[in-house]
Amino acid sequence: MVLPADDAGVARAAKALREGAVVVFPTETVYGVGADALDPAAVRRIFAAKGRPPDNPIIVHAEDAHAARRLAREWPPAAARLADRFWPGPLTIVLPRAREVPDVTTGGLDSVGIRVPDHPVAGRLLRAAGIPIAAPSANRSGRPSPTRVEDAKADLGDSVSVYLDAGPTRVGVESTVMSLLGTEPVLLRPGGVALEDLEAVLGPVRLGRGAEDAERPISPGTKYRHYAPSADLHVVHGDAAALLRRVRELSRDGTRVAVVASREHAPSWAHVRVPGARSDAAAWSHALFALLRDLDAEGFDAIVVEAIPEAGLGRAVMDRLRRAAAGGPSP
Ligand code: TXA
Ligand code: MG
């Protein structure tokens, strides 16, 4: 059932979590589908609800840095600096896992991704439950992440008993994932904290190979096709004229085409959605997944999206667009 995220709703969700059930709740990035991170049976219910490959580790959410620290067996100075500067917030830090974090949660890895979310409801839920919560994005595996509770409900349905509704999420793309396992920090997934801001704290950050390193993927989740609507997604670098050219090509055989473009480059076409200005990556990130889901629901066969500059949150937006457009394996 969908409950408002008031005191009664949060209390009910916390009780469900303590009893080993799975709960959908809001974070500042996207809605998550959570369970007791330290209870293997509860975490298995997340994999079942999502249809998630078992080798894809799940981020563990903690109420504060102190609680987060207990999930890792090492806490290097870089972790302390990142936690200080970016928590609560959309940053996941990958560290050697503590013994109490079970294999199912980490997809069998000896590391754990940890974050302290910056959403009042997530914070209240974590404190009320009194346990760390393992939570991936609350979509069926491969689909765009849900930024509205109804998107999570549409994907996961009755496999989840409690949904907490706190309206649309603020950031709209998932957390940045940073590995601190090696001698130098590695960016595994761009997200809600910009690379520029991380580098201001850590110095130069190496970019992870993600999908490229098929032998030994560093962030297992990045090897699958992701974030994809049912419509075919086409990312176009260029202005209104370039977008319109692609739209005309695609629509020649009767294909129904929608466009997502900046205010500056919106072409004159019947079906155009405008998240914001080209430079307003935060507006794009906030709107992107909901737009893709809405255009799917409206029955478009193809979506042409303008490429935006890869600065700040633009890096995460472009990463998600590329993955959604790529014809890689669905999980
Ligand atoms: O904003 C977010 O991060 C949302 C909210 C709910 O917190 N969660 C989320 O989780 O996006 P998920 O499961 O959809 O994506 C987690 C990503 C995956 O690519 C996974 O492979 C990676 O983080 N990850 C998690 N733990 C890891 C680990 N120990 N080592 C490497 N990558 C890890
Ligand atoms: Mg996800």
PDB file of C-alpha atoms and ligand atoms in Angstrom, residues 27 29-32 50 52 56-59 61 92 94 109 111-113 115 135-137 174-175 177 188-189 218-222, ligand 1:
ATOM      1  CA  THR A  27      15.840   9.574  -0.991  1.00  0.00           C
ATOM      2  CA  THR A  29      18.224  11.051  -5.599  1.00  0.00           C
ATOM      3  CA  VAL A  30      15.562   8.466  -6.501  1.00  0.00           C
ATOM      4  CA  TYR A  31      13.166   6.157  -4.639  1.00  0.00           C
ATOM      5  CA  GLY A  32      14.859   3.097  -3.160  1.00  0.00           C
ATOM      6  CA  LYS A  50      13.603  -6.166  -8.876  1.00  0.00           C
ATOM      7  CA  ARG A  52      18.171  -8.068 -10.161  1.00  0.00           C
ATOM      8  CA  ASN A  56      25.110  -6.741  -8.519  1.00  0.00           C
ATOM      9  CA  PRO A  57      25.916  -5.340  -5.052  1.00  0.00           C
ATOM     10  CA  ILE A  58      23.438  -3.141  -3.179  1.00  0.00           C
ATOM     11  CA  ILE A  59      24.225   0.195  -1.553  1.00  0.00           C
ATOM     12  CA  HIS A  61      22.201   3.378   3.695  1.00  0.00           C
ATOM     13  CA  THR A  92      28.277   6.375  -2.169  1.00  0.00           C
ATOM     14  CA  VAL A  94      32.981   1.843  -1.577  1.00  0.00           C
ATOM     15  CA  LEU A 109      32.328  -8.815  -3.113  1.00  0.00           C
ATOM     16  CA  SER A 111      33.598  -4.429  -0.342  1.00  0.00           C
ATOM     17  CA  VAL A 112      30.478  -2.454   0.511  1.00  0.00           C
ATOM     18  CA  GLY A 113      28.998   0.735  -0.951  1.00  0.00           C
ATOM     19  CA  ARG A 115      25.860   6.288   1.840  1.00  0.00           C
ATOM     20  CA  ALA A 135      18.443  -0.239  -1.086  1.00  0.00           C
ATOM     21  CA  PRO A 136      18.879  -0.162  -4.850  1.00  0.00           C
ATOM     22  CA  SER A 137      16.733   2.126  -6.982  1.00  0.00           C
ATOM     23  CA  GLU A 174      21.389   8.296  -8.499  1.00  0.00           C
ATOM     24  CA  SER A 175      24.316   8.869  -6.180  1.00  0.00           C
ATOM     25  CA  VAL A 177      29.772   5.940  -6.578  1.00  0.00           C
ATOM     26  CA  LEU A 188      32.694   4.062 -10.586  1.00  0.00           C
ATOM     27  CA  ARG A 189      29.476   5.894 -11.456  1.00  0.00           C
ATOM     28  CA  ILE A 218      34.643  -2.883 -10.921  1.00  0.00           C
ATOM     29  CA  SER A 219      31.064  -1.776 -10.437  1.00  0.00           C
ATOM     30  CA  PRO A 220      29.055  -4.796 -11.487  1.00  0.00           C
ATOM     31  CA  GLY A 221      25.864  -2.794 -12.032  1.00  0.00           C
ATOM     32  CA  THR A 222      27.414  -0.772 -14.845  1.00  0.00           C
TER      33      THR A 222
HETATM   34  O1  TXA B   1      21.117   7.222  -5.332  1.00  0.00           O
HETATM   35  C1  TXA B   1      21.321   6.010  -5.253  1.00  0.00           C
HETATM   36  O2  TXA B   1      22.461   5.518  -5.226  1.00  0.00           O
HETATM   37  C2  TXA B   1      20.088   5.091  -5.152  1.00  0.00           C
HETATM   38  C3  TXA B   1      19.368   5.417  -3.848  1.00  0.00           C
HETATM   39  C4  TXA B   1      18.202   4.492  -3.602  1.00  0.00           C
HETATM   40  O3  TXA B   1      20.272   5.413  -2.788  1.00  0.00           O
HETATM   41  N1  TXA B   1      20.499   3.717  -5.201  1.00  0.00           N
HETATM   42  C5  TXA B   1      20.966   3.139  -6.326  1.00  0.00           C
HETATM   43  O4  TXA B   1      21.281   1.810  -6.187  1.00  0.00           O
HETATM   44  O5  TXA B   1      21.086   3.733  -7.372  1.00  0.00           O
HETATM   45  P1  TXA B   1      21.514   0.835  -7.429  1.00  0.00           P
HETATM   46  O6  TXA B   1      21.596  -0.518  -6.852  1.00  0.00           O
HETATM   47  O7  TXA B   1      20.458   1.067  -8.441  1.00  0.00           O
HETATM   48  O8  TXA B   1      22.937   1.220  -7.958  1.00  0.00           O
HETATM   49  C6  TXA B   1      24.071   0.933  -7.154  1.00  0.00           C
HETATM   50  C7  TXA B   1      25.329   0.965  -7.973  1.00  0.00           C
HETATM   51  C8  TXA B   1      25.434  -0.233  -8.881  1.00  0.00           C
HETATM   52  O9  TXA B   1      26.036   0.152 -10.107  1.00  0.00           O
HETATM   53  C9  TXA B   1      26.356  -1.171  -8.081  1.00  0.00           C
HETATM   54  O10 TXA B   1      27.041  -2.080  -8.905  1.00  0.00           O
HETATM   55  C10 TXA B   1      27.278  -0.170  -7.401  1.00  0.00           C
HETATM   56  O11 TXA B   1      26.439   0.929  -7.072  1.00  0.00           O
HETATM   57  N2  TXA B   1      27.854  -0.718  -6.168  1.00  0.00           N
HETATM   58  C11 TXA B   1      27.237  -0.967  -4.990  1.00  0.00           C
HETATM   59  N3  TXA B   1      28.085  -1.551  -4.114  1.00  0.00           N
HETATM   60  C12 TXA B   1      29.267  -1.674  -4.736  1.00  0.00           C
HETATM   61  C13 TXA B   1      30.535  -2.226  -4.403  1.00  0.00           C
HETATM   62  N4  TXA B   1      30.762  -2.794  -3.212  1.00  0.00           N
HETATM   63  N5  TXA B   1      31.530  -2.181  -5.319  1.00  0.00           N
HETATM   64  C14 TXA B   1      31.323  -1.644  -6.523  1.00  0.00           C
HETATM   65  N6  TXA B   1      30.153  -1.111  -6.931  1.00  0.00           N
HETATM   66  C15 TXA B   1      29.137  -1.125  -6.055  1.00  0.00           C
END
